[in-house]
Amino acid sequence: MIRWILFVFLVLYIVVPMLMPVIFSFSVFWQDILPQGFTLRWYEAILTRPANYEALLVSLTVASSAVLLNVLITVPAAYALNRMASKWGQRLREGAMILPLIFPPLVVGTALLQAFTRPPLALTGTLWMVIIAHTILGFPFMFRIVLAAFQTIDERTLSEAAASLGANLWQRMRYVLIPNVLPGILSGALLVFAISMGEFEVTSMVAGFTAQTLPLRLFQQIRNDMRVASAITAFLIYVSFLSFMLMSYLGARMRRLRAL
Amino acid sequence: MARVEVEGLTKRFGRVIAVQDFTLEVKEGELVSLLGPSGCGKTTVLRCIAGFERPDAGRIIVDGQVLNEVPPERRNIGMVFQTYALFPHMTVADNIAFSLMIRGRPREERERVVKEMLSLVHLEGMEDRYPHQLSGGQRQRVALARALAMRPKVLLLDEPLSALDAKIREELRGEIRRIQKTLGITTLYVTHDQEEALALSDRVVVMNMGRIEQVGTPAEIYNAPRTPFVAMFVGTMNLLPGRLESDGRFLWKGTAFQVHRGVEIHGRGEVYLALRPERLKIAASPDQIPPEHNRIPGRVEWVTFLGPIGRLTVRSDGETLLVDLSSDEAIRFPVGSPVWIHFHPESAHLVPKESG
């Protein structure tokens, strides 16, 4: 019984605050205890007000690019590192996963600012800078998932079987390994996407006026128009929630394959 | 079909020598097993032939062509793994046709080969199943079919039956031999199961600590082991340490035996007398023993019932000997009864004390 009460409190504590912007985003008016009216006006405002719409586009561009770059980086990196059997390989695997997680965003932001202010890499304030930052922020998460995928499918034996049947490295990747680690890649990609869509701290440090993402815009809107702000917030909640749902589905698929 | 030669193969992993100076020739259509305990280097030899490991020294030659520098995907050597290694995202048909798909063969040919292979391994109608829908035995049949679909020059099997139940293991063992004979494919078979090696092979290579202990037909390995290791590893064996005299008699604890076997042992010195439990006979009193037989007095210490046979543990002068009798016969010698072990001189075999 006590356990249930605690559980209910937990739900109230965590879920209800998260629901507030969602409720607010659909209501015309909310000043008393209960919100009044139902409207999609605030969501419309995301698409119709140019500043909002552009921020959405920037965010989608940045998130997609960060996903694409991370796919290109993590898949070969996880393949190679999974192959390193030595103690050093083991340490490298652990290091690569933890290192970026232990630095606070503020530190990462400062480091990026210092790294990319001088020519030929004077990228600070540009869209590129934001993409690079989000790629770096997403990398450890995606790498962890993709590496786990390579580990669970017994990549070495599958590769050897494919090689003995005449497949070269490219064909082994294309026909055997990628299809089997795909749930992991998609899972990682979703996580990178979700992280990128919601990232604020580092972005606020490295982005200039040309690269205002949705969360940056949201931060402005909180002071200007709380209702549009809650629509943006709600939208970001949907992105996170959907990503999470899809990831658990993919995780279940991975486990089914692993049962083989 | 192809001839496989391995010349002076040596492979080290860090400071550990996995295989040392391994030389073997496998004739066309022959099935040779590599037999030994885990860590003896048998799998490493196989992986060097497949191309998964790079030899530190020595050459791998198939049909006169040195393969050392050829990557595994261009060797055309089929491999079956202990863990099956089927592609989990592909159907049985796609698994089997994988090598043909890689080689860009037309659909009709792929379908024909899949049908052929499925009937070869007795899995007709299983084309559309996925690996996770198959039993272990069926998976290994698919793995075998997949390896054979490209008509490889050589087939390598790495403990293919170790993950299976005893019953299925025996059944599939016969199947592998039948298919191997049908196709006449040169085959190397790695196993730690001596019974499997004896039952399947044209020749057996017994390995220990990275080296070859003995190469021979199953009968040679079983009846005439050349080292104490082979004698103890293959089947059950009584090994009596003693001395060979220059007149050809074997002395064990003051008893002299007439022995004929083990002619490669010359002169005199410390040797083992190897006695198979099933070659030993038991008598209740010495007058029942034929005069030319050697005899050892003892006392029955234990009787183990093994189904068709009863295994007597007989204690004699501080030494323990195992004697296999038919179950009916074994009942006549209860625990504690004094007995005489006796054997014909032809039933004994001498093994040198130091290997090599």
Coordinates of C-alpha atoms in Angstrom, one line a residue:
Chain A
M1 CA 0.0 0.0 0.0
I2 CA 2.7 2.4 1.0
R3 CA 4.6 1.5 -2.1
W4 CA 1.5 2.5 -4.2
I5 CA 1.2 5.8 -2.4
L6 CA 4.9 6.5 -3.0
F7 CA 4.4 5.6 -6.6
V8 CA 1.5 8.0 -7.0
F9 CA 3.5 10.8 -5.5
L10 CA 6.3 10.1 -7.8
V11 CA 4.0 10.3 -10.8
L12 CA 2.5 13.5 -9.5
Y13 CA 6.0 14.9 -8.9
I14 CA 7.4 14.0 -12.3
V15 CA 4.6 13.7 -14.8
V16 CA 2.3 16.5 -13.8
P17 CA 4.9 19.3 -14.2
M18 CA 5.8 17.8 -17.6
L19 CA 2.1 17.9 -18.5
M20 CA 1.6 21.5 -17.6
P21 CA 3.0 23.0 -20.8
V22 CA 1.1 20.4 -22.9
I23 CA -2.2 21.4 -21.3
F24 CA -1.3 25.1 -21.5
S25 CA -0.4 24.7 -25.2
F26 CA -3.9 23.6 -26.1
S27 CA -5.8 26.1 -24.0
V28 CA -7.1 29.5 -25.0
F29 CA -6.8 31.0 -21.5
W30 CA -5.5 29.8 -18.2
Q31 CA -5.6 32.0 -15.2
D32 CA -7.8 30.2 -12.6
I33 CA -7.3 26.7 -11.5
L34 CA -8.5 25.1 -14.7
P35 CA -7.5 26.0 -18.2
Q36 CA -10.3 27.2 -20.5
G37 CA -11.0 26.6 -24.2
F38 CA -9.3 24.4 -26.7
T39 CA -7.1 25.8 -29.5
L40 CA -4.3 24.9 -31.8
R41 CA -3.5 28.6 -32.3
W42 CA -0.1 28.4 -30.4
Y43 CA 1.1 25.5 -32.5
E44 CA 0.1 27.5 -35.6
A45 CA 2.3 30.2 -34.3
I46 CA 5.3 28.0 -34.5
L47 CA 4.8 27.6 -38.2
T48 CA 3.4 31.0 -39.1
R49 CA 5.7 33.3 -37.3
P50 CA 8.9 33.5 -39.4
A51 CA 11.2 33.6 -36.4
N52 CA 9.7 30.5 -34.8
Y53 CA 9.5 28.7 -38.1
E54 CA 13.1 29.4 -38.9
A55 CA 14.2 28.2 -35.5
L56 CA 12.3 25.0 -36.1
L57 CA 14.1 24.5 -39.5
V58 CA 17.4 25.3 -37.9
S59 CA 16.8 22.7 -35.2
L60 CA 15.7 20.1 -37.7
T61 CA 18.7 20.7 -39.9
V62 CA 21.1 20.6 -37.0
A63 CA 19.5 17.5 -35.5
S64 CA 19.5 15.6 -38.8
S65 CA 23.1 16.6 -39.6
A66 CA 24.2 15.6 -36.1
V67 CA 22.5 12.2 -36.6
L68 CA 24.0 11.7 -40.1
L69 CA 27.5 12.6 -38.9
N70 CA 27.2 10.4 -35.9
V71 CA 26.1 7.4 -38.0
L72 CA 29.2 8.0 -40.2
I73 CA 31.4 8.2 -37.1
T74 CA 30.0 5.7 -34.6
V75 CA 29.4 2.7 -36.9
P76 CA 33.0 2.4 -38.1
A77 CA 34.4 3.4 -34.7
A78 CA 32.3 0.8 -32.9
Y79 CA 33.2 -1.9 -35.4
A80 CA 36.9 -1.1 -35.1
L81 CA 36.9 -0.8 -31.3
N82 CA 34.8 -3.9 -30.9
R83 CA 37.6 -5.8 -32.7
M84 CA 40.4 -4.6 -30.4
A85 CA 40.8 -7.5 -28.1
S86 CA 43.7 -6.2 -26.1
K87 CA 43.5 -4.5 -22.7
W88 CA 44.1 -1.2 -24.4
G89 CA 41.1 -1.8 -26.6
Q90 CA 39.0 -2.4 -23.6
R91 CA 40.3 0.8 -21.9
L92 CA 39.7 2.7 -25.1
R93 CA 36.1 1.4 -25.4
E94 CA 35.4 2.5 -21.8
G95 CA 37.1 5.8 -22.2
A96 CA 35.4 6.7 -25.5
M97 CA 32.0 6.1 -23.8
I98 CA 32.5 8.0 -20.6
L99 CA 34.8 10.8 -21.4
P100 CA 32.4 13.3 -23.0
L101 CA 29.8 12.4 -20.3
I102 CA 31.9 13.6 -17.4
F103 CA 32.4 17.1 -18.7
P104 CA 29.7 19.7 -17.8
P105 CA 28.1 21.4 -20.9
L106 CA 29.6 24.6 -19.8
V107 CA 33.1 23.2 -20.1
V108 CA 32.3 21.6 -23.5
G109 CA 30.9 24.9 -24.7
T110 CA 34.0 26.9 -23.6
A111 CA 36.3 24.3 -25.2
L112 CA 34.4 24.5 -28.5
L113 CA 34.6 28.2 -28.4
Q114 CA 38.3 28.2 -27.9
A115 CA 38.8 25.5 -30.5
F116 CA 36.8 27.1 -33.3
T117 CA 37.5 30.8 -33.1
R118 CA 40.7 30.9 -35.1
P119 CA 41.0 30.6 -38.9
P120 CA 40.8 28.3 -40.7
L121 CA 38.3 26.9 -38.2
A122 CA 36.5 30.2 -37.3
L123 CA 33.1 28.6 -37.1
T124 CA 31.8 30.1 -33.9
G125 CA 28.4 31.6 -34.4
T126 CA 27.7 29.6 -37.6
L127 CA 25.3 26.8 -38.2
W128 CA 28.3 24.5 -38.7
M129 CA 29.5 25.3 -35.2
V130 CA 26.1 24.2 -33.8
I131 CA 26.2 21.0 -35.9
I132 CA 29.7 20.1 -34.6
A133 CA 28.7 20.8 -31.0
H134 CA 25.6 18.6 -31.2
T135 CA 27.5 15.8 -33.0
I136 CA 30.0 15.8 -30.2
L137 CA 27.3 15.9 -27.5
G138 CA 25.4 13.0 -29.0
F139 CA 28.4 10.9 -29.8
P140 CA 29.0 9.1 -26.5
F141 CA 25.3 8.1 -26.3
M142 CA 25.1 6.8 -29.8
F143 CA 28.5 5.1 -29.6
R144 CA 27.5 3.2 -26.5
I145 CA 24.4 1.9 -28.1
V146 CA 26.0 0.9 -31.5
L147 CA 29.0 -0.7 -29.7
A148 CA 26.6 -2.8 -27.6
A149 CA 24.8 -3.8 -30.8
F150 CA 28.1 -5.0 -32.3
Q151 CA 28.9 -6.9 -29.1
T152 CA 25.6 -8.7 -28.9
I153 CA 25.5 -10.1 -32.4
D154 CA 28.9 -11.8 -32.1
E155 CA 30.2 -9.7 -34.9
R156 CA 33.5 -11.6 -35.3
T157 CA 31.9 -15.0 -36.0
L158 CA 29.3 -13.5 -38.3
S159 CA 32.0 -11.7 -40.2
E160 CA 34.1 -14.8 -40.5
A161 CA 31.2 -16.9 -41.7
A162 CA 30.4 -14.2 -44.4
A163 CA 34.1 -14.0 -45.4
S164 CA 34.4 -17.8 -45.8
L165 CA 31.4 -17.5 -48.1
G166 CA 33.2 -15.0 -50.3
A167 CA 32.1 -11.7 -48.9
N168 CA 34.7 -8.9 -48.8
L169 CA 34.8 -6.3 -46.1
W170 CA 32.3 -4.0 -47.8
Q171 CA 29.9 -6.9 -48.6
R172 CA 30.1 -8.2 -45.0
M173 CA 29.2 -4.7 -43.8
R174 CA 26.4 -4.2 -46.3
Y175 CA 24.7 -7.6 -46.2
V176 CA 25.5 -9.0 -42.7
L177 CA 26.7 -6.5 -40.1
I178 CA 24.7 -3.3 -40.8
P179 CA 21.3 -5.2 -41.1
N180 CA 22.0 -6.9 -37.8
V181 CA 23.1 -3.7 -35.9
L182 CA 20.5 -1.6 -37.6
P183 CA 18.1 -1.5 -34.5
G184 CA 21.1 -0.2 -32.5
I185 CA 22.0 2.4 -35.1
L186 CA 18.4 3.6 -35.3
S187 CA 18.1 3.7 -31.5
G188 CA 21.3 5.7 -31.3
A189 CA 20.2 8.0 -34.1
L190 CA 16.9 8.7 -32.3
L191 CA 18.7 9.5 -29.1
V192 CA 21.1 11.9 -30.9
F193 CA 18.1 13.5 -32.6
A194 CA 16.3 14.0 -29.3
I195 CA 19.4 15.4 -27.5
S196 CA 20.0 17.8 -30.4
M197 CA 16.4 19.0 -30.5
G198 CA 16.4 19.9 -26.8
E199 CA 20.0 21.1 -26.3
F200 CA 20.3 24.6 -24.8
E201 CA 23.4 25.2 -22.8
V202 CA 26.2 24.5 -25.2
T203 CA 24.1 25.8 -28.1
S204 CA 23.5 29.1 -26.4
M205 CA 27.3 29.5 -26.0
V206 CA 28.4 28.7 -29.5
A207 CA 25.5 29.8 -31.7
G208 CA 25.3 33.3 -33.1
F209 CA 22.3 35.0 -34.4
T210 CA 22.4 33.0 -37.7
A211 CA 21.9 29.8 -35.9
Q212 CA 19.0 30.2 -33.5
T213 CA 17.6 26.7 -32.6
L214 CA 14.2 26.0 -31.3
P215 CA 15.3 25.8 -27.6
L216 CA 17.1 29.2 -28.0
R217 CA 13.9 30.7 -29.5
L218 CA 11.9 29.1 -26.7
F219 CA 14.1 30.8 -24.1
Q220 CA 13.3 34.2 -25.7
Q221 CA 9.6 33.4 -26.0
I222 CA 9.3 32.6 -22.3
R223 CA 9.6 36.4 -21.6
N224 CA 7.5 37.5 -24.6
D225 CA 4.7 35.0 -25.1
M226 CA 4.2 32.2 -22.6
R227 CA 1.6 30.5 -24.7
V228 CA 3.7 30.1 -27.8
A229 CA 6.5 29.1 -25.4
S230 CA 4.4 26.3 -24.0
A231 CA 3.6 25.1 -27.5
I232 CA 7.3 24.9 -28.3
T233 CA 7.9 23.2 -25.0
A234 CA 5.1 20.7 -25.7
F235 CA 6.5 20.1 -29.1
L236 CA 9.9 19.3 -27.7
I237 CA 8.3 17.0 -25.1
Y238 CA 6.6 15.1 -28.0
V239 CA 9.9 14.7 -29.8
S240 CA 11.6 13.3 -26.7
F241 CA 8.6 11.0 -25.9
L242 CA 8.3 9.6 -29.5
S243 CA 12.0 9.0 -29.6
F244 CA 11.9 7.2 -26.3
M245 CA 9.0 5.0 -27.5
L246 CA 10.7 4.1 -30.7
M247 CA 13.9 3.3 -28.9
S248 CA 12.2 0.9 -26.5
Y249 CA 10.6 -0.8 -29.5
L250 CA 14.0 -1.1 -31.2
G251 CA 15.5 -2.3 -27.9
A252 CA 13.0 -5.1 -27.7
R253 CA 13.8 -6.1 -31.3
M254 CA 17.5 -6.3 -30.5
R255 CA 16.8 -8.5 -27.5
R256 CA 14.7 -10.8 -29.7
L257 CA 17.6 -11.2 -32.1
R258 CA 20.0 -11.7 -29.3
A259 CA 17.9 -14.7 -28.0
L260 CA 19.0 -16.6 -31.1
Chain B
M1 CA 38.1 -31.5 -54.4
A2 CA 41.5 -30.6 -53.4
R3 CA 44.6 -31.6 -51.6
V4 CA 45.5 -29.6 -48.5
E5 CA 49.1 -29.3 -47.3
V6 CA 50.1 -27.6 -44.1
E7 CA 53.9 -27.1 -43.8
G8 CA 55.6 -26.2 -40.5
L9 CA 52.7 -24.1 -39.3
T10 CA 53.5 -22.0 -36.2
K11 CA 51.2 -19.5 -34.6
R12 CA 51.8 -17.5 -31.4
F13 CA 49.4 -15.3 -29.5
G14 CA 51.6 -12.9 -27.6
R15 CA 53.9 -15.1 -25.7
V16 CA 51.8 -18.2 -25.9
I17 CA 52.6 -20.6 -28.7
A18 CA 49.3 -22.0 -29.9
V19 CA 50.6 -24.2 -32.7
Q20 CA 54.2 -25.3 -33.2
D21 CA 55.7 -26.7 -36.4
F22 CA 52.5 -28.4 -37.5
T23 CA 52.8 -30.4 -40.7
L24 CA 50.0 -32.4 -42.3
E25 CA 48.9 -33.5 -45.7
V26 CA 45.2 -34.2 -46.4
K27 CA 44.5 -36.2 -49.5
E28 CA 41.7 -35.4 -52.0
G29 CA 38.3 -36.4 -50.6
E30 CA 39.8 -37.4 -47.2
L31 CA 38.2 -36.5 -43.8
V32 CA 40.9 -35.8 -41.3
S33 CA 40.0 -34.8 -37.7
L34 CA 42.1 -32.8 -35.4
L35 CA 41.6 -34.2 -31.9
G36 CA 42.8 -32.8 -28.6
P37 CA 41.8 -31.1 -25.4
S38 CA 40.8 -27.5 -25.4
G39 CA 43.7 -25.2 -25.9
C40 CA 45.8 -27.7 -27.8
G41 CA 45.8 -25.6 -31.0
K42 CA 43.5 -27.6 -33.1
T43 CA 41.1 -24.7 -33.8
T44 CA 44.0 -22.4 -34.5
V45 CA 45.2 -24.7 -37.2
L46 CA 41.7 -24.6 -38.8
R47 CA 41.5 -20.9 -38.5
C48 CA 44.9 -20.5 -40.3
I49 CA 43.7 -22.7 -43.1
A50 CA 40.5 -20.7 -43.4
G51 CA 42.5 -17.5 -43.4
F52 CA 41.2 -16.0 -40.1
E53 CA 44.6 -16.1 -38.5
R54 CA 47.9 -15.3 -40.0
P55 CA 50.6 -18.0 -39.5
D56 CA 53.8 -16.8 -37.9
A57 CA 55.7 -19.4 -39.9
G58 CA 54.9 -22.2 -42.3
R59 CA 52.7 -22.4 -45.4
I60 CA 49.1 -23.3 -46.2
I61 CA 48.9 -25.0 -49.6
V62 CA 45.7 -26.0 -51.3
D63 CA 46.0 -27.7 -54.7
G64 CA 49.6 -26.6 -55.0
Q65 CA 48.7 -22.9 -54.4
V66 CA 50.2 -21.2 -51.4
L67 CA 47.3 -19.4 -49.6
N68 CA 49.2 -17.5 -46.9
E69 CA 48.6 -14.1 -48.6
V70 CA 45.1 -14.9 -49.9
P71 CA 42.3 -13.3 -47.8
P72 CA 39.6 -15.7 -46.5
E73 CA 37.0 -14.4 -49.0
R74 CA 39.1 -15.6 -51.9
R75 CA 40.1 -19.0 -50.6
N76 CA 36.9 -20.8 -51.5
I77 CA 37.1 -22.8 -48.3
G78 CA 33.8 -23.6 -46.5
M79 CA 33.5 -23.3 -42.8
V80 CA 31.0 -24.6 -40.2
F81 CA 31.2 -23.0 -36.7
Q82 CA 30.3 -24.4 -33.3
T83 CA 27.9 -21.5 -32.8
Y84 CA 26.3 -22.1 -36.3
A85 CA 26.9 -18.4 -37.2
L86 CA 23.8 -18.3 -39.4
F87 CA 22.7 -14.8 -40.4
P88 CA 19.8 -14.1 -38.1
H89 CA 18.1 -11.6 -40.4
M90 CA 17.9 -13.9 -43.4
T91 CA 15.7 -16.9 -44.2
V92 CA 17.1 -20.4 -44.6
A93 CA 17.1 -20.0 -48.3
D94 CA 18.9 -16.6 -48.2
N95 CA 21.5 -18.0 -45.8
I96 CA 22.2 -20.9 -48.1
A97 CA 22.3 -18.8 -51.2
F98 CA 24.5 -16.1 -49.6
S99 CA 27.7 -17.2 -51.4
L100 CA 25.9 -17.3 -54.7
M101 CA 24.3 -13.9 -54.1
I102 CA 27.8 -12.5 -53.3
R103 CA 29.1 -13.9 -56.6
G104 CA 26.1 -12.4 -58.5
R105 CA 24.6 -15.6 -59.7
P106 CA 21.2 -15.5 -61.3
R107 CA 18.0 -16.2 -59.3
E108 CA 17.2 -19.5 -61.1
E109 CA 20.6 -20.9 -60.2
R110 CA 20.3 -19.7 -56.6
E111 CA 16.9 -21.3 -56.2
R112 CA 18.1 -24.6 -57.8
V113 CA 21.1 -24.8 -55.5
V114 CA 19.0 -24.0 -52.4
K115 CA 16.7 -26.9 -53.3
E116 CA 19.6 -29.2 -53.9
M117 CA 21.3 -28.3 -50.7
L118 CA 18.1 -28.6 -48.6
S119 CA 17.5 -32.1 -49.9
L120 CA 21.1 -33.0 -49.3
V121 CA 20.8 -32.0 -45.6
H122 CA 17.2 -33.3 -45.4
L123 CA 15.5 -30.0 -44.7
E124 CA 13.1 -29.9 -47.7
G125 CA 10.5 -27.2 -47.4
M126 CA 12.3 -25.1 -44.8
E127 CA 13.3 -22.3 -47.3
D128 CA 11.3 -19.5 -45.6
R129 CA 12.1 -20.2 -42.0
Y130 CA 14.3 -17.9 -40.0
P131 CA 17.2 -19.3 -37.9
H132 CA 15.4 -18.6 -34.6
Q133 CA 12.6 -20.8 -35.7
L134 CA 14.9 -23.9 -36.1
S135 CA 16.3 -26.4 -33.6
G136 CA 20.0 -26.5 -32.9
G137 CA 20.4 -29.6 -35.1
Q138 CA 18.5 -28.0 -37.9
R139 CA 20.6 -24.8 -37.7
Q140 CA 23.7 -26.8 -38.0
R141 CA 22.3 -28.5 -41.1
V142 CA 21.6 -25.2 -42.6
A143 CA 25.1 -24.0 -41.8
L144 CA 26.5 -27.1 -43.5
A145 CA 24.3 -26.5 -46.5
R146 CA 25.4 -22.8 -46.6
A147 CA 29.0 -23.8 -46.5
L148 CA 28.6 -26.4 -49.3
A149 CA 26.4 -24.3 -51.6
M150 CA 29.4 -22.6 -53.3
R151 CA 31.1 -26.0 -53.9
P152 CA 34.2 -25.2 -51.8
K153 CA 37.5 -26.9 -52.4
V154 CA 37.8 -27.7 -48.8
L155 CA 35.3 -28.0 -45.9
L156 CA 36.4 -27.0 -42.4
L157 CA 34.2 -27.9 -39.4
D158 CA 35.1 -26.4 -36.0
E159 CA 33.4 -28.5 -33.2
P160 CA 30.2 -28.5 -35.2
L161 CA 28.3 -30.8 -32.8
S162 CA 29.6 -29.6 -29.4
A163 CA 26.5 -27.4 -28.8
L164 CA 24.0 -30.2 -29.5
D165 CA 22.4 -32.9 -27.4
A166 CA 24.0 -36.4 -27.4
K167 CA 21.2 -37.9 -29.5
I168 CA 21.2 -35.3 -32.2
R169 CA 25.0 -35.2 -32.1
E170 CA 25.3 -38.9 -33.0
E171 CA 22.6 -38.6 -35.7
L172 CA 24.2 -35.5 -37.3
R173 CA 27.7 -37.1 -37.1
G174 CA 26.5 -39.8 -39.4
E175 CA 24.9 -37.2 -41.7
I176 CA 28.1 -35.2 -42.0
R177 CA 30.0 -38.3 -42.9
R178 CA 27.4 -39.4 -45.5
I179 CA 27.4 -35.9 -47.1
Q180 CA 31.1 -35.7 -47.1
K181 CA 31.4 -39.1 -48.8
T182 CA 28.6 -38.2 -51.3
L183 CA 30.4 -35.0 -52.4
G184 CA 33.9 -36.4 -52.0
I185 CA 35.0 -33.1 -50.4
T186 CA 38.3 -32.8 -48.6
T187 CA 37.4 -32.1 -45.0
L188 CA 39.1 -31.1 -41.8
Y189 CA 37.1 -31.7 -38.6
V190 CA 38.1 -30.2 -35.2
T191 CA 36.8 -31.9 -32.1
H192 CA 37.7 -32.7 -28.5
D193 CA 35.4 -35.7 -28.6
Q194 CA 37.6 -38.8 -29.2
E195 CA 34.6 -41.0 -30.0
E196 CA 33.4 -38.5 -32.6
A197 CA 36.9 -38.4 -34.2
L198 CA 37.2 -42.2 -34.3
A199 CA 33.7 -42.7 -35.7
L200 CA 34.0 -40.1 -38.5
S201 CA 37.5 -39.9 -39.8
D202 CA 39.7 -41.5 -42.4
R203 CA 42.6 -40.3 -40.3
V204 CA 42.9 -38.7 -36.9
V205 CA 45.5 -36.2 -35.8
V206 CA 45.9 -36.2 -32.0
M207 CA 47.2 -32.8 -30.8
N208 CA 48.5 -31.7 -27.4
M209 CA 50.0 -28.3 -26.4
G210 CA 50.3 -27.1 -29.9
R211 CA 52.0 -30.1 -31.3
I212 CA 51.1 -33.3 -33.1
E213 CA 51.2 -36.3 -30.9
Q214 CA 50.2 -38.9 -33.5
V215 CA 48.6 -39.2 -36.9
G216 CA 46.9 -42.4 -38.0
T217 CA 43.7 -44.2 -38.9
P218 CA 41.2 -44.4 -36.1
A219 CA 42.2 -48.1 -35.6
E220 CA 45.9 -47.2 -35.4
I221 CA 45.2 -44.4 -32.9
Y222 CA 43.1 -46.6 -30.8
N223 CA 45.1 -49.8 -30.9
A224 CA 48.6 -48.5 -31.2
P225 CA 49.0 -45.2 -29.4
R226 CA 52.6 -44.0 -29.7
T227 CA 52.6 -41.6 -26.7
P228 CA 51.2 -41.9 -23.2
F229 CA 49.1 -38.8 -24.0
V230 CA 47.4 -40.5 -26.9
A231 CA 47.0 -43.7 -24.9
M232 CA 45.2 -41.8 -22.1
F233 CA 43.3 -39.3 -24.2
V234 CA 41.7 -41.7 -26.7
G235 CA 39.4 -44.2 -25.1
T236 CA 40.0 -45.7 -21.7
M237 CA 43.4 -47.2 -21.0
N238 CA 45.3 -48.9 -18.2
L239 CA 48.9 -47.8 -18.3
L240 CA 51.4 -49.8 -16.2
P241 CA 54.8 -48.2 -15.8
G242 CA 57.6 -50.8 -16.0
R243 CA 60.9 -51.9 -17.8
L244 CA 61.4 -53.5 -21.1
E245 CA 64.2 -56.1 -20.9
S246 CA 66.5 -56.9 -23.8
D247 CA 64.9 -60.4 -24.2
G248 CA 61.6 -58.7 -25.0
R249 CA 59.9 -59.3 -21.6
F250 CA 58.1 -56.5 -19.8
L251 CA 58.8 -56.3 -16.0
W252 CA 56.2 -54.8 -13.8
K253 CA 56.7 -54.9 -10.0
G254 CA 58.6 -58.2 -10.2
T255 CA 56.1 -59.8 -12.6
A256 CA 57.3 -60.6 -16.1
F257 CA 54.9 -60.3 -19.1
Q258 CA 55.3 -61.6 -22.6
V259 CA 54.4 -58.8 -25.0
H260 CA 54.5 -58.5 -28.8
R261 CA 53.1 -55.2 -29.6
G262 CA 54.8 -51.8 -30.0
V263 CA 57.5 -53.0 -32.3
E264 CA 58.8 -49.5 -32.9
I265 CA 60.3 -49.6 -29.4
H266 CA 63.8 -50.9 -29.6
G267 CA 66.3 -52.0 -27.0
R268 CA 65.4 -51.8 -23.3
G269 CA 64.3 -49.2 -20.8
E270 CA 61.4 -47.5 -19.0
V271 CA 58.1 -48.0 -20.9
Y272 CA 54.4 -48.2 -20.3
L273 CA 52.4 -51.3 -20.9
A274 CA 49.0 -50.1 -22.3
L275 CA 46.1 -52.4 -21.8
R276 CA 42.5 -51.6 -23.1
P277 CA 39.9 -52.6 -20.5
E278 CA 38.0 -54.6 -23.0
R279 CA 41.0 -56.6 -24.0
L280 CA 41.4 -57.8 -20.4
K281 CA 39.8 -61.0 -19.2
I282 CA 38.9 -62.1 -15.7
A283 CA 39.2 -65.6 -14.1
A284 CA 38.2 -66.7 -10.6
S285 CA 41.2 -69.0 -10.4
P286 CA 44.5 -69.4 -12.3
D287 CA 43.7 -72.9 -13.6
Q288 CA 41.0 -71.3 -15.9
I289 CA 43.6 -69.2 -17.7
P290 CA 45.1 -70.3 -21.0
P291 CA 48.8 -71.0 -20.6
E292 CA 50.2 -68.4 -23.0
H293 CA 48.3 -65.6 -21.3
N294 CA 49.9 -63.1 -18.9
R295 CA 48.2 -62.9 -15.5
I296 CA 47.8 -60.3 -12.7
P297 CA 46.2 -61.2 -9.4
G298 CA 43.9 -58.7 -7.7
R299 CA 40.7 -58.0 -5.9
V300 CA 37.5 -56.4 -7.2
E301 CA 37.2 -53.0 -5.7
W302 CA 34.2 -51.6 -7.5
V303 CA 31.8 -52.5 -10.3
T304 CA 30.2 -49.8 -12.5
F305 CA 27.2 -50.7 -14.6
L306 CA 27.5 -49.0 -18.0
G307 CA 24.5 -50.6 -19.8
P308 CA 25.9 -53.2 -22.2
I309 CA 29.1 -53.6 -20.2
G310 CA 30.1 -53.8 -16.6
R311 CA 33.4 -52.1 -15.7
L312 CA 35.4 -53.7 -12.9
T313 CA 37.9 -51.7 -10.9
V314 CA 40.5 -54.2 -9.8
R315 CA 43.2 -53.4 -7.2
S316 CA 46.5 -55.2 -7.6
D317 CA 49.6 -54.4 -5.7
G318 CA 48.8 -50.8 -5.2
E319 CA 47.8 -50.3 -8.8
T320 CA 44.2 -49.9 -10.1
L321 CA 43.1 -51.5 -13.4
L322 CA 39.9 -51.2 -15.2
V323 CA 38.4 -54.3 -16.9
D324 CA 35.3 -54.3 -19.1
L325 CA 33.1 -57.3 -19.2
S326 CA 29.7 -57.9 -20.6
S327 CA 27.1 -57.0 -17.9
D328 CA 26.1 -60.6 -17.5
E329 CA 29.6 -61.7 -16.9
A330 CA 30.4 -58.8 -14.5
I331 CA 27.7 -59.9 -12.1
R332 CA 29.7 -63.0 -11.4
F333 CA 32.5 -60.9 -9.7
P334 CA 31.0 -59.0 -6.8
V335 CA 33.0 -56.3 -4.9
G336 CA 35.7 -57.9 -2.7
S337 CA 36.1 -61.1 -4.6
P338 CA 39.7 -62.2 -5.4
V339 CA 40.2 -62.5 -9.2
W340 CA 42.9 -63.0 -11.8
I341 CA 43.2 -60.5 -14.7
H342 CA 44.7 -62.2 -17.7
F343 CA 45.5 -61.2 -21.3
H344 CA 47.0 -62.5 -24.5
P345 CA 50.4 -61.1 -25.4
E346 CA 48.9 -59.6 -28.6
S347 CA 46.4 -57.6 -26.5
A348 CA 49.1 -55.5 -24.9
H349 CA 50.9 -52.6 -26.4
L350 CA 54.1 -50.8 -25.3
V351 CA 54.2 -47.0 -25.2
P352 CA 57.5 -45.1 -24.7
K353 CA 57.6 -43.1 -21.5
E354 CA 58.9 -39.9 -23.0
S355 CA 56.9 -38.6 -25.9
G356 CA 58.8 -37.9 -29.1

